[in-house]
PDB file of C-alpha atoms in Angstrom:
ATOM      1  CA  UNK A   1      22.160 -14.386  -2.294  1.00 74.00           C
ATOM      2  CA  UNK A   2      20.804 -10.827  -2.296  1.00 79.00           C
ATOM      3  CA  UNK A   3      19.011 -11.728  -6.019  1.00 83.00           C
ATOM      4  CA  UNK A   4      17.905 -14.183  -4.702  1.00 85.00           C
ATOM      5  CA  UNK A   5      15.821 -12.694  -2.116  1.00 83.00           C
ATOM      6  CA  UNK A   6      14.886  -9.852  -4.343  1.00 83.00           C
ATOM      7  CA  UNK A   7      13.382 -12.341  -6.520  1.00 86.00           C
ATOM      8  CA  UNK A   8      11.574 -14.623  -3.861  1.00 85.00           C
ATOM      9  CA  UNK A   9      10.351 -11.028  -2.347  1.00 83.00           C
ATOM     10  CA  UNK A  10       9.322  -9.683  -5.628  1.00 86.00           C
ATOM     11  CA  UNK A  11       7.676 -13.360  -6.170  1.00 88.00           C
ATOM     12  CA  UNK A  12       5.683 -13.346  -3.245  1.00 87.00           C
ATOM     13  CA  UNK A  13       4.686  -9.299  -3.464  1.00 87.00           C
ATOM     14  CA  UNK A  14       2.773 -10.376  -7.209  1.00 88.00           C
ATOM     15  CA  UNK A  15       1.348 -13.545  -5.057  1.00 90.00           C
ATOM     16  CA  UNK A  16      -0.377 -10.990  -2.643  1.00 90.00           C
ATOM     17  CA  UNK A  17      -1.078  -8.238  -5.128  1.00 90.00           C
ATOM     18  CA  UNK A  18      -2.609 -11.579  -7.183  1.00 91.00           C
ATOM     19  CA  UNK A  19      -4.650 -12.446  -3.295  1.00 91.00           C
ATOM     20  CA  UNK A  20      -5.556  -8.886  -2.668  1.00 90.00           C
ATOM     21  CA  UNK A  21      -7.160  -8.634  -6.275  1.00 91.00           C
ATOM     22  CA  UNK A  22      -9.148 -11.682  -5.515  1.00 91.00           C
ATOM     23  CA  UNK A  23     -10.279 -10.602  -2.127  1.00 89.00           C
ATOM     24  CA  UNK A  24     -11.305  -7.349  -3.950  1.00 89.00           C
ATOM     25  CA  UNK A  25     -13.445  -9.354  -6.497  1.00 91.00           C
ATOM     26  CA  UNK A  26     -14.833 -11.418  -3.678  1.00 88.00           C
ATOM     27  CA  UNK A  27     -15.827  -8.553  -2.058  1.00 87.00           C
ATOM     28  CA  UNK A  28     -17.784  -7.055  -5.711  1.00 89.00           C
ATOM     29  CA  UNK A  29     -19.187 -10.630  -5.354  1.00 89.00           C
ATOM     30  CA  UNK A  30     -20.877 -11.092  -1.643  1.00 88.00           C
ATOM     31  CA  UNK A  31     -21.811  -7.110  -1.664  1.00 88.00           C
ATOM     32  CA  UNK A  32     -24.252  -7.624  -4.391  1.00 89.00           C
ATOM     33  CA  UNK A  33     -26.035 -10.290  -2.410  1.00 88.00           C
ATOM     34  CA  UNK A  34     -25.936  -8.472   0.117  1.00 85.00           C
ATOM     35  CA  UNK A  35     -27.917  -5.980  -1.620  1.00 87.00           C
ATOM     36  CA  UNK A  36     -30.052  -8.429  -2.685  1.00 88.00           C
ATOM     37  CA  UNK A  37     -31.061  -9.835   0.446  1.00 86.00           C
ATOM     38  CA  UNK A  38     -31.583  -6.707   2.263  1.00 85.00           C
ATOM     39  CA  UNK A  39     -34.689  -6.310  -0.451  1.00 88.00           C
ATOM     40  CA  UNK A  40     -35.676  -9.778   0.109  1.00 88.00           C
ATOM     41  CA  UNK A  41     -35.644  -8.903   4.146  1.00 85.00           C
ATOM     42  CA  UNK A  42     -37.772  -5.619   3.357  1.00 85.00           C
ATOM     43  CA  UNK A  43     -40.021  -7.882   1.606  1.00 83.00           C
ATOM     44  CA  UNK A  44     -40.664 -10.337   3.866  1.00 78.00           C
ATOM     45  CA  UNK A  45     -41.016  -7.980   6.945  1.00 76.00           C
ATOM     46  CA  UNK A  46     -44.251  -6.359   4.067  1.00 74.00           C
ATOM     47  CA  UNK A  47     -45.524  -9.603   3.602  1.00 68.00           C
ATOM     48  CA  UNK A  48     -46.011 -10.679   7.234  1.00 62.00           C
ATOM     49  CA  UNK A  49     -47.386  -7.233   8.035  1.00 65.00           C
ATOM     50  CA  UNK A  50     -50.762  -7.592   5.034  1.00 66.00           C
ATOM     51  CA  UNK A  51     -50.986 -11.114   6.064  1.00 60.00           C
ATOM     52  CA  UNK A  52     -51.659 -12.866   9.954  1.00 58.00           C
ATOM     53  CA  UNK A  53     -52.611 -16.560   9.077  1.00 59.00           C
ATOM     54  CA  UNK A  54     -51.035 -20.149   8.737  1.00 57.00           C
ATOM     55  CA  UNK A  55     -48.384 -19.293   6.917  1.00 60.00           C
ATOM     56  CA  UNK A  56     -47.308 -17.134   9.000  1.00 60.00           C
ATOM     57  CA  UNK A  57     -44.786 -19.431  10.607  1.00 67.00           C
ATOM     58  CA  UNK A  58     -43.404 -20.535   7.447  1.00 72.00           C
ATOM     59  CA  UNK A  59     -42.904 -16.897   6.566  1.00 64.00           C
ATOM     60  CA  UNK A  60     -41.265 -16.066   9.968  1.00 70.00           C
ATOM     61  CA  UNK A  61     -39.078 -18.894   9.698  1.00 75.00           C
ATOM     62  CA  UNK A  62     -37.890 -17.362   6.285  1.00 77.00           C
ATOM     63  CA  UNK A  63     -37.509 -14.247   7.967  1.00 76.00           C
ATOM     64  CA  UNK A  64     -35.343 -15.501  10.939  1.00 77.00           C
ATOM     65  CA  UNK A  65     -33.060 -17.244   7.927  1.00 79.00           C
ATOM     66  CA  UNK A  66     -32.323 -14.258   6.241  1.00 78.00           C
ATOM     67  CA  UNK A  67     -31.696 -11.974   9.401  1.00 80.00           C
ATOM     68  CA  UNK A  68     -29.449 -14.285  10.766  1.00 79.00           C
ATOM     69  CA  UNK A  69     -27.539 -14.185   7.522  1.00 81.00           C
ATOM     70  CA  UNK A  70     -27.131 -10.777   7.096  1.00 78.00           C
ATOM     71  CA  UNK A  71     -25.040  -9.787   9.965  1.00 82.00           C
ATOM     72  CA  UNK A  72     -23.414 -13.055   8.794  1.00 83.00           C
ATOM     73  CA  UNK A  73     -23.001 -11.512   5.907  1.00 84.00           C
ATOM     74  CA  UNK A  74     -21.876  -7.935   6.710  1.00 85.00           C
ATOM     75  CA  UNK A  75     -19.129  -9.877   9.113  1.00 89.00           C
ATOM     76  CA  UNK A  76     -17.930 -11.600   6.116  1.00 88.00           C
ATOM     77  CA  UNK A  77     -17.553  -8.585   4.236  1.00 87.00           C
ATOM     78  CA  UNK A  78     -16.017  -6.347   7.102  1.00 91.00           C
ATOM     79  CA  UNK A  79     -13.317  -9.583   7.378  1.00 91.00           C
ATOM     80  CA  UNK A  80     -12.645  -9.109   3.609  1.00 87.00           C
ATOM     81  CA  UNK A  81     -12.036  -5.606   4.021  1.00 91.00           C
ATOM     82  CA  UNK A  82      -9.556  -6.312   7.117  1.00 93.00           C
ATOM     83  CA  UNK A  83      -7.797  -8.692   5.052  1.00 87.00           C
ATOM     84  CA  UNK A  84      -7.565  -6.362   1.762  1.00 88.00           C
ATOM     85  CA  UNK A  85      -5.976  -3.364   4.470  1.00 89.00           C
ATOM     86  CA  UNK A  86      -3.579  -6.184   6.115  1.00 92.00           C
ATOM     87  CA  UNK A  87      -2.825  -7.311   2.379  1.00 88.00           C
ATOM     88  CA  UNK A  88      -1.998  -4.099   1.363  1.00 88.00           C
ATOM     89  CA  UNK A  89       0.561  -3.268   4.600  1.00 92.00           C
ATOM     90  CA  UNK A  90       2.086  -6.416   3.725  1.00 89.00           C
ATOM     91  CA  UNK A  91       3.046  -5.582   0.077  1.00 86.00           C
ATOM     92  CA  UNK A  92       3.929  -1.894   1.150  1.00 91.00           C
ATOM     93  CA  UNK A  93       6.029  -3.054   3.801  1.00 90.00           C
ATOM     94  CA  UNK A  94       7.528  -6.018   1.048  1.00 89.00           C
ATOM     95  CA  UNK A  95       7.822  -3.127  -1.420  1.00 89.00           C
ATOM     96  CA  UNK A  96       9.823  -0.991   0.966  1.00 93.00           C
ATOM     97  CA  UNK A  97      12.215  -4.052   1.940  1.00 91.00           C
ATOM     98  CA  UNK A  98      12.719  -4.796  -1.764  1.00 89.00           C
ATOM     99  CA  UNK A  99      13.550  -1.208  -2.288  1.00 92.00           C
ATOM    100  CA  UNK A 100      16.390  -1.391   0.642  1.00 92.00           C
ATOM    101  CA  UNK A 101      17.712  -4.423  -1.019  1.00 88.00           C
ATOM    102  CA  UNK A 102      17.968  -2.957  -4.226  1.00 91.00           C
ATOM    103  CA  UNK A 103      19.778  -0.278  -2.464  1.00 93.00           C
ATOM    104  CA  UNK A 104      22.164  -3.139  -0.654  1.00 91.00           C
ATOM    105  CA  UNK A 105      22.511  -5.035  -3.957  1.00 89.00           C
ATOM    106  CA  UNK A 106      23.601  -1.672  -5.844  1.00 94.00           C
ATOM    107  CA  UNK A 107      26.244  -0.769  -2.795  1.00 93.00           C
ATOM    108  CA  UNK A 108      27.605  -4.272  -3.052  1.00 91.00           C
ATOM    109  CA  UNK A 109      27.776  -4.291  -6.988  1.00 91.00           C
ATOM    110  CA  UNK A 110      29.300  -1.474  -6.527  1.00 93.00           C
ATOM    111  CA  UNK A 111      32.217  -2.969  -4.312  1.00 93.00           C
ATOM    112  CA  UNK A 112      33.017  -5.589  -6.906  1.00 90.00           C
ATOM    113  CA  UNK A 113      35.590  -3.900  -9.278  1.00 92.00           C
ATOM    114  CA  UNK A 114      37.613  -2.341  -6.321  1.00 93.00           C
ATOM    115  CA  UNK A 115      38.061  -5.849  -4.760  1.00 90.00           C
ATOM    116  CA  UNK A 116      38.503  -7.735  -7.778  1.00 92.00           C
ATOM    117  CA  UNK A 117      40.864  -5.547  -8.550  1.00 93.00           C
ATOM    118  CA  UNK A 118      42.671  -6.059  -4.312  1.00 93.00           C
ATOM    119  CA  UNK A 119      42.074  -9.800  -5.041  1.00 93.00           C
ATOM    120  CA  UNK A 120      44.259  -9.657  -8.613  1.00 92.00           C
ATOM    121  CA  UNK A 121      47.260  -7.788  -6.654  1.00 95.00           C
ATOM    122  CA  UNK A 122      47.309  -9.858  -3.824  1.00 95.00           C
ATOM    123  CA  UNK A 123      47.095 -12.894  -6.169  1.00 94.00           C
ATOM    124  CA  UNK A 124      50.337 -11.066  -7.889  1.00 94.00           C
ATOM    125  CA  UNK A 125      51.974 -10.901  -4.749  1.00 94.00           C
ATOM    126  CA  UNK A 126      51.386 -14.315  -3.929  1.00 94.00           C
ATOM    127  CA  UNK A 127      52.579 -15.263  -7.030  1.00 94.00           C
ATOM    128  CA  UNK A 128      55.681 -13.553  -6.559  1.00 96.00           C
ATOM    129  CA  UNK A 129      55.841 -14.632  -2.956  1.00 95.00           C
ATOM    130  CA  UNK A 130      56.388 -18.236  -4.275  1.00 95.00           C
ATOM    131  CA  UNK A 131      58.638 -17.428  -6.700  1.00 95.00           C
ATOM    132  CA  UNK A 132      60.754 -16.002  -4.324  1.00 95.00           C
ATOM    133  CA  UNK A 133      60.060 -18.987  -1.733  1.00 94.00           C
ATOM    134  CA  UNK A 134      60.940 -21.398  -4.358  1.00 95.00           C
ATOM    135  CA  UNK A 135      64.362 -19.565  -5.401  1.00 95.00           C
ATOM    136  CA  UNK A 136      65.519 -19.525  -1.708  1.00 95.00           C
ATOM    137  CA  UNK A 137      64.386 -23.232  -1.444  1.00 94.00           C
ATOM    138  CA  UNK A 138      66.524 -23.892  -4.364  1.00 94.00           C
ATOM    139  CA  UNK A 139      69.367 -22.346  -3.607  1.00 94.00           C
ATOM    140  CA  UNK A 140      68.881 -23.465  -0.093  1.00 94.00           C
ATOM    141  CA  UNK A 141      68.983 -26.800  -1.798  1.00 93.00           C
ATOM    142  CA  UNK A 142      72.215 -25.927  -3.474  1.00 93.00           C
ATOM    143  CA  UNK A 143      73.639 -24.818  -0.642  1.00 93.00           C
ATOM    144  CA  UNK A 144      73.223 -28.138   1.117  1.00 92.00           C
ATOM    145  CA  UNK A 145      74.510 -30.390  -1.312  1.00 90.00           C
ATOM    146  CA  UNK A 146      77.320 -28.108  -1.495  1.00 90.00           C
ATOM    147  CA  UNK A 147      78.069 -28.663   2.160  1.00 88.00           C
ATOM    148  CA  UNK A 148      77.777 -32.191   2.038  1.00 86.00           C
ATOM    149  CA  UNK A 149      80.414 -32.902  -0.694  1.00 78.00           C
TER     150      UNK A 149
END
C-alpha cells in the first residue's frame, strides 16, 4: 500500500514539475508580446501626436485596443507567475511527503524479518498445539471405547 502511494505521489510530482515547466514556457511566450506591444502602444501614442485628422478615430480606436490589452496582458502574466509559486509549494510539499514515506516504508521493511520470523514460531507452536490436541483426542478416543466394552 505504502508503494503504492509513493508511486502515485512520485507520478503526480513529474505531472506538476511537467505543468510548472509549461507554465514557465508560457510565460517566455506571452512576455515577448508583451514586449512587443508596449512598442506598438509607444507608437501609436507618436503617431496620433504628428497627426490630428480623419483618421484620427481609427487610430484612437487602435489605441484603446491595445491599452485595454495590456493590463490584460500583465494580469495574465502575474496569474502565471502565481500559479508557477503555487506549483512549486505543491511539489515541495509532495516532495517532503514522499520523503516521510520513504522513511515509513524503510521502518516497516525493516519490521518484516523480526515478524516473519514471530509468525514462523507461532506457526510451530500451533503446529505442535494440534499435535498435542489430536493425541489427547485420540487417546481420549481410546479411552472411551475402552469404557464402553
Amino acid at each position: 500500500e505504502s508503494q503504492s502511494i509513493l508511486k502515485v505521489l512520485q507520478s503526480t510530482c513529474l505531472e506538476l514539475r511537467i505543468e510548472s515547466e509549461h507554465l514557465q514556457m508560457a510565460l517566455s511566450i506571452v512576455e515577448p508580446k508583451v514586449h512587443v506591444l508596449q512598442a506598438m502602444f509607444s507608437d501609436i501614442q507618436l503617431h496620433l501626436q504628428g497627426q490630428l485628422n480623419g483618421r484620427d478615430n481609427k487610430i484612437h480606436l487602435q489605441q484603446q485596443h491595445i491599452e485595454g490589452t495590456l493590463p490584460r496582458m500583465y494580469e495574465k502574466i502575474e496569474e502565471l507567475k502565481k500559479v508557477l509559486v503555487q506549483r512549486d509549494h505543491q511539489i515541495h510539499g509532495m516532495l517532503q511527503e514522499l520523503g516521510s514515506l520513504r522513511n515509513i516504508l524503510k521502518e516497516r521493511e525493516s519490521k518484516i524479518p523480526e515478524l516473519q520470523d514471530t509468525l514462523d514460531k507461532q506457526r510451530l507452536l500451533s503446529a505442535k498445539q494440534q499435535e498435542e490436541l489430536l493425541f489427547k483426542n485420540n487417546r481420549l478416543e481410546t479411552l472411551q471405547r475402552a469404557l464402553e466394552q
